[in-house]
Coordinates of C-alpha atoms in Angstrom, one line a residue:
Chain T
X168 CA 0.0 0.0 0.0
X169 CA 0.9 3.6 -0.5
X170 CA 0.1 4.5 2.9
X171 CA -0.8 2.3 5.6
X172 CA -0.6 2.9 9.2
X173 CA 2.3 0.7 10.1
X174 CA 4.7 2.7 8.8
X175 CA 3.3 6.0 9.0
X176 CA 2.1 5.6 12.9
X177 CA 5.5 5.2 14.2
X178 CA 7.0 8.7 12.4
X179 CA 4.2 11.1 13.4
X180 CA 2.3 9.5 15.9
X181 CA -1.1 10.1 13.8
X182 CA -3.6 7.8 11.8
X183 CA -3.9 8.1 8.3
X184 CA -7.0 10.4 9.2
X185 CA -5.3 12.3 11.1
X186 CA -6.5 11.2 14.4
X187 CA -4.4 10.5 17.4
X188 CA -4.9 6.4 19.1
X189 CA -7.6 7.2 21.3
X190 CA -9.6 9.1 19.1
X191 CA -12.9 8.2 18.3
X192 CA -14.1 9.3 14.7
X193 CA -17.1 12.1 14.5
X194 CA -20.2 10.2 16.2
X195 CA -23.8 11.4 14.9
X196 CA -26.9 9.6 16.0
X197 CA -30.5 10.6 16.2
X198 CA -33.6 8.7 17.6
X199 CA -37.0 8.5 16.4
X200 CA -36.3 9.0 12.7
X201 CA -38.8 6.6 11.3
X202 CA -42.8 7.3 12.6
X203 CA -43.7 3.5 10.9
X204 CA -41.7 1.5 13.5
X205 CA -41.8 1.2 17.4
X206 CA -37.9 2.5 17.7
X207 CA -36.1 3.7 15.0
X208 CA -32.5 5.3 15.1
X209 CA -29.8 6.3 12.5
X210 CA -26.1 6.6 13.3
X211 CA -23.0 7.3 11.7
X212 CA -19.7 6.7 13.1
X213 CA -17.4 8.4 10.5
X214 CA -18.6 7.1 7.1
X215 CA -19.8 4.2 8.6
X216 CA -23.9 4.8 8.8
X217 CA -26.6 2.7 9.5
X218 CA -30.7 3.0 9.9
X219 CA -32.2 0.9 12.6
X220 CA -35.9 0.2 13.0
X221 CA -37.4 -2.2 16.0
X222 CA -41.1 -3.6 16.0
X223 CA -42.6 -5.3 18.7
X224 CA -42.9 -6.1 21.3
X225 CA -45.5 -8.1 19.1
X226 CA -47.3 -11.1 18.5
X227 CA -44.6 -13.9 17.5
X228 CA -45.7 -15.7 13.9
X229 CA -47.2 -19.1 14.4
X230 CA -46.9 -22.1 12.5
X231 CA -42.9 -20.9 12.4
X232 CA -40.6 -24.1 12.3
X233 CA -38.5 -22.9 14.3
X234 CA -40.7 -20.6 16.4
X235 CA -40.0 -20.5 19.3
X236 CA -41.7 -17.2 20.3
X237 CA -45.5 -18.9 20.9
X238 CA -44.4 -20.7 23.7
X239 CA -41.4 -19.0 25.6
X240 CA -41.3 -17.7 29.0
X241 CA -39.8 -14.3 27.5
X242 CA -39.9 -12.6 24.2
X243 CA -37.5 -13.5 21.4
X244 CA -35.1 -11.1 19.9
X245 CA -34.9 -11.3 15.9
X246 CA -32.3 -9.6 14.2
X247 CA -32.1 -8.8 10.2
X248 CA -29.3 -7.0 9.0
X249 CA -29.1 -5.7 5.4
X250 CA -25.7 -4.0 3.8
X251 CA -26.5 -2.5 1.2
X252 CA -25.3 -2.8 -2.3
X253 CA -23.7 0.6 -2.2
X254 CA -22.4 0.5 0.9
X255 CA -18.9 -0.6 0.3
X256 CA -16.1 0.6 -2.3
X257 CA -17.4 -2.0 -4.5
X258 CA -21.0 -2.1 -5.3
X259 CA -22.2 -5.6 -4.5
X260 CA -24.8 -7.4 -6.7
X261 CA -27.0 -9.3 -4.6
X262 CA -28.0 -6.8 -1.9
X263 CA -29.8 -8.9 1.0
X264 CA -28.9 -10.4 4.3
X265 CA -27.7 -13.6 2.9
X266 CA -23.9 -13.2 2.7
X267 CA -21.6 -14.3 5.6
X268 CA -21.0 -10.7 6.9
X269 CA -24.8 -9.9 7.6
X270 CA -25.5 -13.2 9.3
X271 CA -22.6 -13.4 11.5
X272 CA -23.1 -9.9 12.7
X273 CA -26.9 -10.8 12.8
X274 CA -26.3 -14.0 15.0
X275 CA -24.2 -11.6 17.6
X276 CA -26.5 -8.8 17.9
X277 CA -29.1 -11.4 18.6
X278 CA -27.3 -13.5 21.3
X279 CA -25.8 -9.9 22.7
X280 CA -29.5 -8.3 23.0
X281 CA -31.3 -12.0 23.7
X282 CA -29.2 -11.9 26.7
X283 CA -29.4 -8.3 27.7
X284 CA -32.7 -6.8 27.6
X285 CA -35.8 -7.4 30.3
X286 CA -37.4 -10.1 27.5
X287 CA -39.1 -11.7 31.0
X288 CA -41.5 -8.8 30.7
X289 CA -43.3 -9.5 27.5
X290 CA -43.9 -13.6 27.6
X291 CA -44.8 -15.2 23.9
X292 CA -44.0 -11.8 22.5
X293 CA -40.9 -11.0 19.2
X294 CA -39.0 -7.8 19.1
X295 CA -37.9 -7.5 15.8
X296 CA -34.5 -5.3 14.9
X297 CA -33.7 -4.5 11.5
X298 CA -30.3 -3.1 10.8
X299 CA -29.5 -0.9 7.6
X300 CA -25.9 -0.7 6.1
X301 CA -25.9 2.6 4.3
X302 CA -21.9 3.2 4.3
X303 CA -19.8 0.6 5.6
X304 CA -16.1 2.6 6.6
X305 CA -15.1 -0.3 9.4
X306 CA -16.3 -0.7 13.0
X307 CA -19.3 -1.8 11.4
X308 CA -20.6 -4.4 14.3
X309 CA -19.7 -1.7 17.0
X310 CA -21.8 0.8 14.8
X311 CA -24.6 -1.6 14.9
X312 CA -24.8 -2.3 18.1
X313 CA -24.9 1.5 19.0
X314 CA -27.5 1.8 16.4
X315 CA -29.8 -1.1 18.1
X316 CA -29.7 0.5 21.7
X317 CA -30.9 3.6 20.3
X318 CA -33.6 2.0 19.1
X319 CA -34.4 0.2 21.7
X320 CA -34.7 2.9 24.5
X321 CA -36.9 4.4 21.6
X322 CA -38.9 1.8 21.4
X323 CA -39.5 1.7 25.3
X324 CA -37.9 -1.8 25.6
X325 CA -37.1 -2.0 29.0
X326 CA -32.7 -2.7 29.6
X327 CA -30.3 -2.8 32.6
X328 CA -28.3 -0.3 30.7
X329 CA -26.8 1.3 27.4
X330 CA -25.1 -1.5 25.3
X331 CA -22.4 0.4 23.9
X332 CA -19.9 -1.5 21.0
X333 CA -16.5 -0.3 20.1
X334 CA -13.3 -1.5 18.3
X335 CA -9.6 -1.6 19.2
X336 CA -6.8 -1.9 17.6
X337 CA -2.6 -2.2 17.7
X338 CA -0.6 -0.1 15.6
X339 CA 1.2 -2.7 13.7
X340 CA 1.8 -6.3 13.6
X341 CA 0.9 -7.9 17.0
X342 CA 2.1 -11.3 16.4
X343 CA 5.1 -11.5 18.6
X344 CA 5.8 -11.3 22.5
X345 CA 5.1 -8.0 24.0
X346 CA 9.2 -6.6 24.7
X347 CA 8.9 -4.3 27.5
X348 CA 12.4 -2.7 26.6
X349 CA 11.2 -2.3 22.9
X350 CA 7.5 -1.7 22.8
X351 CA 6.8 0.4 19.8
X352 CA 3.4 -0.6 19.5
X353 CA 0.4 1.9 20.5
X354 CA -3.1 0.7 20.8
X355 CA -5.9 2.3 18.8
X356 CA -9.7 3.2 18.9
X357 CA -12.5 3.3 16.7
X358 CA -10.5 1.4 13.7
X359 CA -11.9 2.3 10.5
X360 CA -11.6 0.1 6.9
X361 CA -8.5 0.4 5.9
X362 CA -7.0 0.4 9.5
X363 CA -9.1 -2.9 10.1
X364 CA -7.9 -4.5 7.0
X365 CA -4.4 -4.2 7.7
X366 CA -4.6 -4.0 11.5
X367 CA -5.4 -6.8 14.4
X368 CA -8.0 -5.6 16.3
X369 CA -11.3 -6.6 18.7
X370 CA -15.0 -5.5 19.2
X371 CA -16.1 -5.0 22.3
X372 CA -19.3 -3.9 23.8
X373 CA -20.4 -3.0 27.6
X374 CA -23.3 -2.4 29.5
X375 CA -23.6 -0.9 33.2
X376 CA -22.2 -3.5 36.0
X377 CA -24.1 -4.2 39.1
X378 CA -21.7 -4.2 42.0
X379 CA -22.3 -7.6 44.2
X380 CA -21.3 -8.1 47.7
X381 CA -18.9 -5.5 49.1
X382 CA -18.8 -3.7 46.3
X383 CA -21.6 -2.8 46.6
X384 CA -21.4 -0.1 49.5
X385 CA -18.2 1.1 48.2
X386 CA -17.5 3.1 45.4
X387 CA -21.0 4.6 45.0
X388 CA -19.9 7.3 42.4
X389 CA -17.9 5.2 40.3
X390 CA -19.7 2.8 37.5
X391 CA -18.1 -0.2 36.8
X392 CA -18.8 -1.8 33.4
X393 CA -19.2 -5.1 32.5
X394 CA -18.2 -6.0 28.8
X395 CA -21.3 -8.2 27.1
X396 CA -20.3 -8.7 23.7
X397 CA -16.3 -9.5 22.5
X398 CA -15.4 -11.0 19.5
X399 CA -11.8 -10.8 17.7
X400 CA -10.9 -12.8 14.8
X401 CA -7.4 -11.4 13.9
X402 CA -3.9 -13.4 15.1
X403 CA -2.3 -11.2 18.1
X404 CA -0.1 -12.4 21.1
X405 CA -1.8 -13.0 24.1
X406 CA -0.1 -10.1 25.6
X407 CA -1.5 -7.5 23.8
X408 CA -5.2 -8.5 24.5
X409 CA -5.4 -6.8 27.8
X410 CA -4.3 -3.2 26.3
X411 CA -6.7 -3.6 23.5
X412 CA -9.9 -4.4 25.7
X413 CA -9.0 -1.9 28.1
X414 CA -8.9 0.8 25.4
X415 CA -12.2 -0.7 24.0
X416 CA -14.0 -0.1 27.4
X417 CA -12.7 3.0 27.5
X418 CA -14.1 4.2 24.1
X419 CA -17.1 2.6 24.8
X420 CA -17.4 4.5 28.1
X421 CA -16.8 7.8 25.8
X422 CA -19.4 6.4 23.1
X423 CA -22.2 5.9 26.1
X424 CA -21.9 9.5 27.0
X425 CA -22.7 10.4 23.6
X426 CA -25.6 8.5 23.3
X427 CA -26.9 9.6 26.3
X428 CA -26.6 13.0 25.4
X429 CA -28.8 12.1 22.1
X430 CA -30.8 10.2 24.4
X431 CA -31.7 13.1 27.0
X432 CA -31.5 16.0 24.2
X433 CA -34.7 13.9 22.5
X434 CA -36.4 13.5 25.7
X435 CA -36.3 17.1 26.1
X436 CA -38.0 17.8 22.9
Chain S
X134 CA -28.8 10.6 51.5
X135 CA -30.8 12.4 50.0
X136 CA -30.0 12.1 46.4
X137 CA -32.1 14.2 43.8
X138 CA -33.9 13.0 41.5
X139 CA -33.2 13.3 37.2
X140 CA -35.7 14.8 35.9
X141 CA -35.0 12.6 32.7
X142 CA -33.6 8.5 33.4
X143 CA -31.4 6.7 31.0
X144 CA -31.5 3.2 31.3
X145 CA -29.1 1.4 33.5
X146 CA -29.0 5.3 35.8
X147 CA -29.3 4.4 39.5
X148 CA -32.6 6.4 41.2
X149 CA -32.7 5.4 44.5
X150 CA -32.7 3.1 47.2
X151 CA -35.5 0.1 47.8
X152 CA -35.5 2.0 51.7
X153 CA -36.6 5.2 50.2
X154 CA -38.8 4.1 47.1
X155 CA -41.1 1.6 45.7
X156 CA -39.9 0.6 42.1
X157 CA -42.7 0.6 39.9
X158 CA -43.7 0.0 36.4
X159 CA -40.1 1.2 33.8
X160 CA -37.6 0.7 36.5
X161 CA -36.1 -2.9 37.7
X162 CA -34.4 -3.5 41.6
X163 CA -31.1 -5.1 41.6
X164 CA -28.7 -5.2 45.1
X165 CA -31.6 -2.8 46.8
X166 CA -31.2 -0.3 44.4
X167 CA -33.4 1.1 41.5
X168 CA -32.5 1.5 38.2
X169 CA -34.4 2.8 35.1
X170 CA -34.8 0.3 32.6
X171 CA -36.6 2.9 29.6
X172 CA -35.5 6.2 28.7
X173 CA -38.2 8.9 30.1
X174 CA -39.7 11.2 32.5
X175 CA -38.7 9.9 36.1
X176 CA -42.4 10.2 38.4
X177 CA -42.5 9.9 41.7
X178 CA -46.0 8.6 43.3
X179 CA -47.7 11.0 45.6
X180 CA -46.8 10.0 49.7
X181 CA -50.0 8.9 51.3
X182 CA -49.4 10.6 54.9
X183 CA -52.2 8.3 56.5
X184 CA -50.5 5.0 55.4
X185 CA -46.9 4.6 56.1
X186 CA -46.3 3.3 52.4
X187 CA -43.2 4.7 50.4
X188 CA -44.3 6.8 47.3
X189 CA -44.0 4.9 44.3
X190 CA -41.0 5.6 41.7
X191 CA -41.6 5.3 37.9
X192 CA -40.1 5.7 35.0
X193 CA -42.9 7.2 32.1
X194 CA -42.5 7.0 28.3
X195 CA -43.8 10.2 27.1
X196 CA -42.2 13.8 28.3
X197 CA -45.0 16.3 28.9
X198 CA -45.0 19.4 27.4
X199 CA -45.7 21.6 30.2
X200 CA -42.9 20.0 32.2
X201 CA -40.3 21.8 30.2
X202 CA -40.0 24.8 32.1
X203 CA -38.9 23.1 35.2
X204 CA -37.0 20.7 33.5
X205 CA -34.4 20.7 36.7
X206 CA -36.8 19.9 39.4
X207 CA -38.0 16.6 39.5
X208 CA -41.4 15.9 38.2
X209 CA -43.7 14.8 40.7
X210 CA -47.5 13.8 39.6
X211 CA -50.3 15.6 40.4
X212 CA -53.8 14.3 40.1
X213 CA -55.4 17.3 38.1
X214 CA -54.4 18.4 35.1
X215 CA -51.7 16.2 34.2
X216 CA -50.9 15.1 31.0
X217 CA -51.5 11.1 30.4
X218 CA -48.2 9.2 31.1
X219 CA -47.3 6.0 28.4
X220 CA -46.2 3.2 29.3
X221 CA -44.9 0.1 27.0
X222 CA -48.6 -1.4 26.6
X223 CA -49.7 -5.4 26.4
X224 CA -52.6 -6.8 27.1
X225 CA -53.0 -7.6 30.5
X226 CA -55.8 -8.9 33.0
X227 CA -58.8 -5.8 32.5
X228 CA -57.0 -3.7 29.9
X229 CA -59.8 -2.3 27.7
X230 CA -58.6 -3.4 24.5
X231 CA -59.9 -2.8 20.6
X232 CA -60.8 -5.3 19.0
X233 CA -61.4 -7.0 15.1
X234 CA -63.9 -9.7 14.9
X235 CA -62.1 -12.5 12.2
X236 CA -64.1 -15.8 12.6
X237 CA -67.5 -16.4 14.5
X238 CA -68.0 -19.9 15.4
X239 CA -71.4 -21.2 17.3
X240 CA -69.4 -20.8 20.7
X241 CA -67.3 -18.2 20.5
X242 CA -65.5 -15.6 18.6
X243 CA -61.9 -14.8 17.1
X244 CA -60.9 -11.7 17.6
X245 CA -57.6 -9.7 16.7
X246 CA -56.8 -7.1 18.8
X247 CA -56.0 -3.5 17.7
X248 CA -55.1 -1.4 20.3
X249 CA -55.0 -1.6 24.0
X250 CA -56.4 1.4 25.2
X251 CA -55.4 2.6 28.9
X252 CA -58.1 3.4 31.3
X253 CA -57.6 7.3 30.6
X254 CA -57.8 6.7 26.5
X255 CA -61.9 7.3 27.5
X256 CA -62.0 10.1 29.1
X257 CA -59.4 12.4 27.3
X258 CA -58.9 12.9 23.0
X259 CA -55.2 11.6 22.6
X260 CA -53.0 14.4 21.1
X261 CA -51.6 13.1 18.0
X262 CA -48.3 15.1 18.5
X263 CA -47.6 13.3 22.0
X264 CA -47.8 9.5 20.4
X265 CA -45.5 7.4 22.2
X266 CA -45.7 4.0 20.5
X267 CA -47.3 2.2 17.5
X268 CA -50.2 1.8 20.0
X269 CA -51.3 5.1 20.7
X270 CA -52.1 6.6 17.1
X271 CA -55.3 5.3 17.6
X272 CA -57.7 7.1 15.0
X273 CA -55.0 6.3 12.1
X274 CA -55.3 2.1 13.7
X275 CA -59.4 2.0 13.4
X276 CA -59.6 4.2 10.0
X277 CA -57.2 1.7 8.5
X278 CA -58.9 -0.8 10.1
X279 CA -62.5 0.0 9.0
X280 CA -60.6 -0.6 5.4
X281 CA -61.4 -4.6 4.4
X282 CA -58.3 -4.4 2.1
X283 CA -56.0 -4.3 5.6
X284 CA -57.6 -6.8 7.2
X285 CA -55.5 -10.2 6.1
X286 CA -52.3 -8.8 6.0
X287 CA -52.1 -7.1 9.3
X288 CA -54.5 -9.5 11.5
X289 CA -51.8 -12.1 11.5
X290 CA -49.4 -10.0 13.4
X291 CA -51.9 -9.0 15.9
X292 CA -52.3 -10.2 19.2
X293 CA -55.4 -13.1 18.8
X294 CA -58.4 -13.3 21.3
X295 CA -61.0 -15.4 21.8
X296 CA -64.5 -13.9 23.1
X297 CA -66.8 -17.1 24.6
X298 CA -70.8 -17.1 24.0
X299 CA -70.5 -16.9 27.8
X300 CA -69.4 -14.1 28.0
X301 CA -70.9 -12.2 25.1
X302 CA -73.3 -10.1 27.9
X303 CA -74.5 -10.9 31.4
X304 CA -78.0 -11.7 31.2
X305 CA -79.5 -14.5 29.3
X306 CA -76.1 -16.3 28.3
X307 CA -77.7 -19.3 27.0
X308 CA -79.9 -17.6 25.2
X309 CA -77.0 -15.9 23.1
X310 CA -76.9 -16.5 19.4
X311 CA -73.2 -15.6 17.8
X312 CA -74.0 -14.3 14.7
X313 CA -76.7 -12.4 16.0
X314 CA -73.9 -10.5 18.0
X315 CA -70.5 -10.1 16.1
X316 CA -70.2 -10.4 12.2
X317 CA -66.4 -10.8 10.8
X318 CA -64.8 -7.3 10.3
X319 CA -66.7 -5.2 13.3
X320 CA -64.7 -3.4 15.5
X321 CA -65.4 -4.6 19.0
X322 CA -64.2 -2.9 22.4
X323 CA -63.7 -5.6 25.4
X324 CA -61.9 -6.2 28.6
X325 CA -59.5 -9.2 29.0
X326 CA -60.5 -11.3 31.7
X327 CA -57.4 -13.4 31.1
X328 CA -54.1 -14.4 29.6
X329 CA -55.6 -17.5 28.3
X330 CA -53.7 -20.5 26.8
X331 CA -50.9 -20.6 24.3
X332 CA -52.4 -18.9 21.6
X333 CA -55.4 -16.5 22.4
X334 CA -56.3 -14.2 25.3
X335 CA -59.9 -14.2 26.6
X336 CA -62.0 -11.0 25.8
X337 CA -65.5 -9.9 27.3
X338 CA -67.8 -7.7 26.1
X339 CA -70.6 -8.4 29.0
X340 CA -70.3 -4.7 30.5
X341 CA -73.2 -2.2 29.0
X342 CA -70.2 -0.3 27.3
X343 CA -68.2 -3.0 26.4
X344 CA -69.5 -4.3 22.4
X345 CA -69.2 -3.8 19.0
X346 CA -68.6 0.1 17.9
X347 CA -67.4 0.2 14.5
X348 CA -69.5 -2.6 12.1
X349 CA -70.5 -2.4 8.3
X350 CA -73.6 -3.7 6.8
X351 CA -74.3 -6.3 4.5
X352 CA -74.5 -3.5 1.8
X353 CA -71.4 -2.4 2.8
X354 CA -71.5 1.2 4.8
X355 CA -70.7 2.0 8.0
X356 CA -73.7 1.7 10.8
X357 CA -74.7 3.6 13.9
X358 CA -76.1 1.9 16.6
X359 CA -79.7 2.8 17.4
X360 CA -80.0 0.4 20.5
X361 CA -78.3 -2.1 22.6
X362 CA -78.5 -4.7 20.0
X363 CA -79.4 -3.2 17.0
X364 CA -77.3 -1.2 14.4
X365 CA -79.0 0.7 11.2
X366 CA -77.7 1.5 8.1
X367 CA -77.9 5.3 6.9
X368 CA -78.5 4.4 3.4
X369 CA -80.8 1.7 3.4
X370 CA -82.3 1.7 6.7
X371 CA -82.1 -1.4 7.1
X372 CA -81.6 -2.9 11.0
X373 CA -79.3 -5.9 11.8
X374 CA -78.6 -7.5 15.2
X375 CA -75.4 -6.7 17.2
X376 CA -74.2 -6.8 20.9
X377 CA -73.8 -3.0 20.8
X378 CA -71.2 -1.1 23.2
X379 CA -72.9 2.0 24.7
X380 CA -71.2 4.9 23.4
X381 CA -68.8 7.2 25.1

């Protein structure tokens, strides 16, 4: 490549966007943007930007095969995610939710949202999240999960906390043992495409921690955060895992005090 | 402590402690603390000095519009003159509920519901501009629904209910004829009396303004009722039989 952050990083100490390592990229959301659904929310992180509707709660289908909304104890989450043809550099023929990329980030919003939202309130019920792909610029499952908790507290569903998503990232090739003499290597935040197509790097996403036991009485001001979603498929040495998630929880602790500005500034409307 | 209140909760934002407040409905307890669980208006229930009882803490849906002014202070509810709070709406044991008749059987009645009304949804016109949820836009849910064109493709995703010839009205129940009460496609308002099985709640109508209030004729326009059990149609003039809810 003509320019890639491996080389560039370690002269100047800035991205190829210019952005320093724990930087997030401009973060623009709204809430209530579509009047049809129960939630509806759009965000863009950079250029990555996606729509997000949710219906339900509502009756689950019957006769489904594999429905098993018509008899649970709590209501099913169903996600659909849809990148659209345009979304990408390359325009992509067959625009639908059938490729590998939509149904693996489908399957993890579903498991991440099955398991986090108060479904024991609405018995034999579906909530139904539809994610839109308009741009896809990297951090695209951390987008979407953002996306779907903005739509959610639109929608009224009720949730322990924000489930915020975020990416992090090494500078370079994280393959080797961590040298503490040598360590060249800076973590980074909010990856975007070409950074994550070079770069190893993680998603993480974390919702507000209840304190148990002790901890309870102490540290009263202080949130703790539990992380709810992770997933990482690139190859990097054990060692380096602990810097990335901890600047992961720390973006995401920057990303939730976005959203709840967007969240309170639409309240107030 | 005395910690104040938000006047606006995000979810997963501590409110208080289970010693000073009773969590009620939008807010969830964990380790004797209470937490919003929906985005909204934080209420506090009014203190009852005769009982010793904690107020009740809520979390609402809908931000009213005259509570912008004192948008610091915490809102607390007042009985008169307060704007309708929303809350995410099922149906539940004696919500009043609207209603679309789709099969009449010899004992009982399929019904889909529309809209679950709240026990306030009678006494005060909703204010379009304040809709909170798909539920709540209800003249835009019963026009459409007066529409026979909707009425297979949106039925399915409703909420099914059942409506027993026990339970049709409260005198002479053996008496009761179906299709003399309920033709497919009126718009009938009951009360759920329960949850019911797998599949269906179970509706009645066997209150004086419980019934059918929207219904179409065999010619095809839109009746008024003229009795309890009769509706006529403006056109022809022509009477048919119906278990007739009083009107508002």
């Amino acid at each position: 490549m003509p320019l890639d952050t491996s080389t560039t990083y370690p002269l100047t100490k800035l991205r190829l966007d210019g952005r320093r390592w724990n930087e997030l990229r401009l973060l623009q959301a709204q809430i209530s943007t579509n009047p049809a659904s129960s939630g509806s929310s759009y965000l863009a992180m950079g250029n990555t930007a996606i729509l997000c509707s949710v219906h339900g709660p509502a009756e689950g289908r019957r006769g489904d095969a594999t429905g098993g909304a018509a008899g649970s104890a709590g209501a099913v989450v169903e996600v659909d995610v849809n990148v659209a043809g345009f979304a990408g550099v390359d325009r992509k023929r067959r625009a639908g939710g059938s490729d590998k990329q939509s149904t693996r980030i489908a399957s993890i919003l579903r498991s991440a949202f099955q398991s986090h939202l108060h479904t024991h309130l609405y018995p034999h019920s579906t909530i139904s999240i539809h994610v839109s792909v308009l741009s896809a610029d990297g951090s695209l499952l951390a987008a979407a999960v953002n996306a779907c908790t903005l739509a959610l507290v639109d929608a009224g569903i009720p949730m322990p906390g924000l489930l915020c998503g975020c990416t992090a990232g090494m500078s370079g090739s994280a393959s080797t043992p961590r040298d503490p003499n040598n360590d060249f290597l800076d973590p980074l935040l909010d990856l975007s495409l070409p950074e994550e197509q070079e770069l190893p790097f993680l998603t993480v996403g974390t919702t507000t921690a209840v304190p148990v036991g002790e901890a309870a009485m102490v540290n009263e001001d202080e949130d703790e955060m539990k992380v709810a979603m992770l997933t990482m498929d690139s190859k990097v040495h054990c060692t380096y895992v602990e810097t990335m998630l901890a600047v992961g929880i720390d973006g995401c602790k920057q990303i939730r005090e976005i959203l709840e500005g967007v969240i309170k500034k639409s309240a107030r409307r | 402590m005395t910690t104040a209140l938000p006047a606006v909760a995000i979810p997963g934002q501590r409110l208080g402690s289970i010693a000073s407040y009773v969590a009620g409905p939008g807010t969830h307890v964990q380790n004797a603390t209470i937490y919003a669980s929906i985005a909204g208006p934080v209420v506090v229930g009014p203190v009852q000095p005769s009982s010793r009882t904690k107020s009740v803490l809520s979390v609402s849906r809908s931000i009213p519009r005259n509570a912008a002014p004192g948008a610091n202070a915490p809102a607390k509810s007042t009985s008169a003159g307060k704007p309708k709070l929303r809350y995410n709406t099922l149906p539940a044991v004696d919500s009043v509920v609207l209603a679309r008749v789709t099969r009449v059987q010899k004992r009982q009645a399929t019904v889909s519901i529309l809209v679950v009304l709240d026990e306030s949804a009678s006494s005060q016109p909703l204010n379009p501009s304040q809709t909170a949820s798909d539920n709540d836009n209800i003249e835009a849910i019963l026009s459409s629904a007066a529409n026979p064109e909707n009425h297979s493709s949106s039925d399915e995703l409703r909420f099914q209910a059942l409506i027993r010839k026990e339970d049709v009205r409260a005198v002479e129940k053996d008496r009761v004829v179906m299709d003399e009460m309920f033709r497919v496609g009126d718009i009938v308002r009951g009360t759920v009396i329960s949850l019911g099985d797998q599949s269906f709640y179970y509706i009645t109508t066997a209150r004086n303004d419980l019934g059918v209030v929207m219904a179409r004729s065999d010619a095809g326009n839109m009746m008024f009722p003229v009795s309890w059990k009769e509706m006529r149609d403006p056109v022809t003039g022509v009477a048919e039989l119906r278990k007739v809810a009083r009107p508002f």
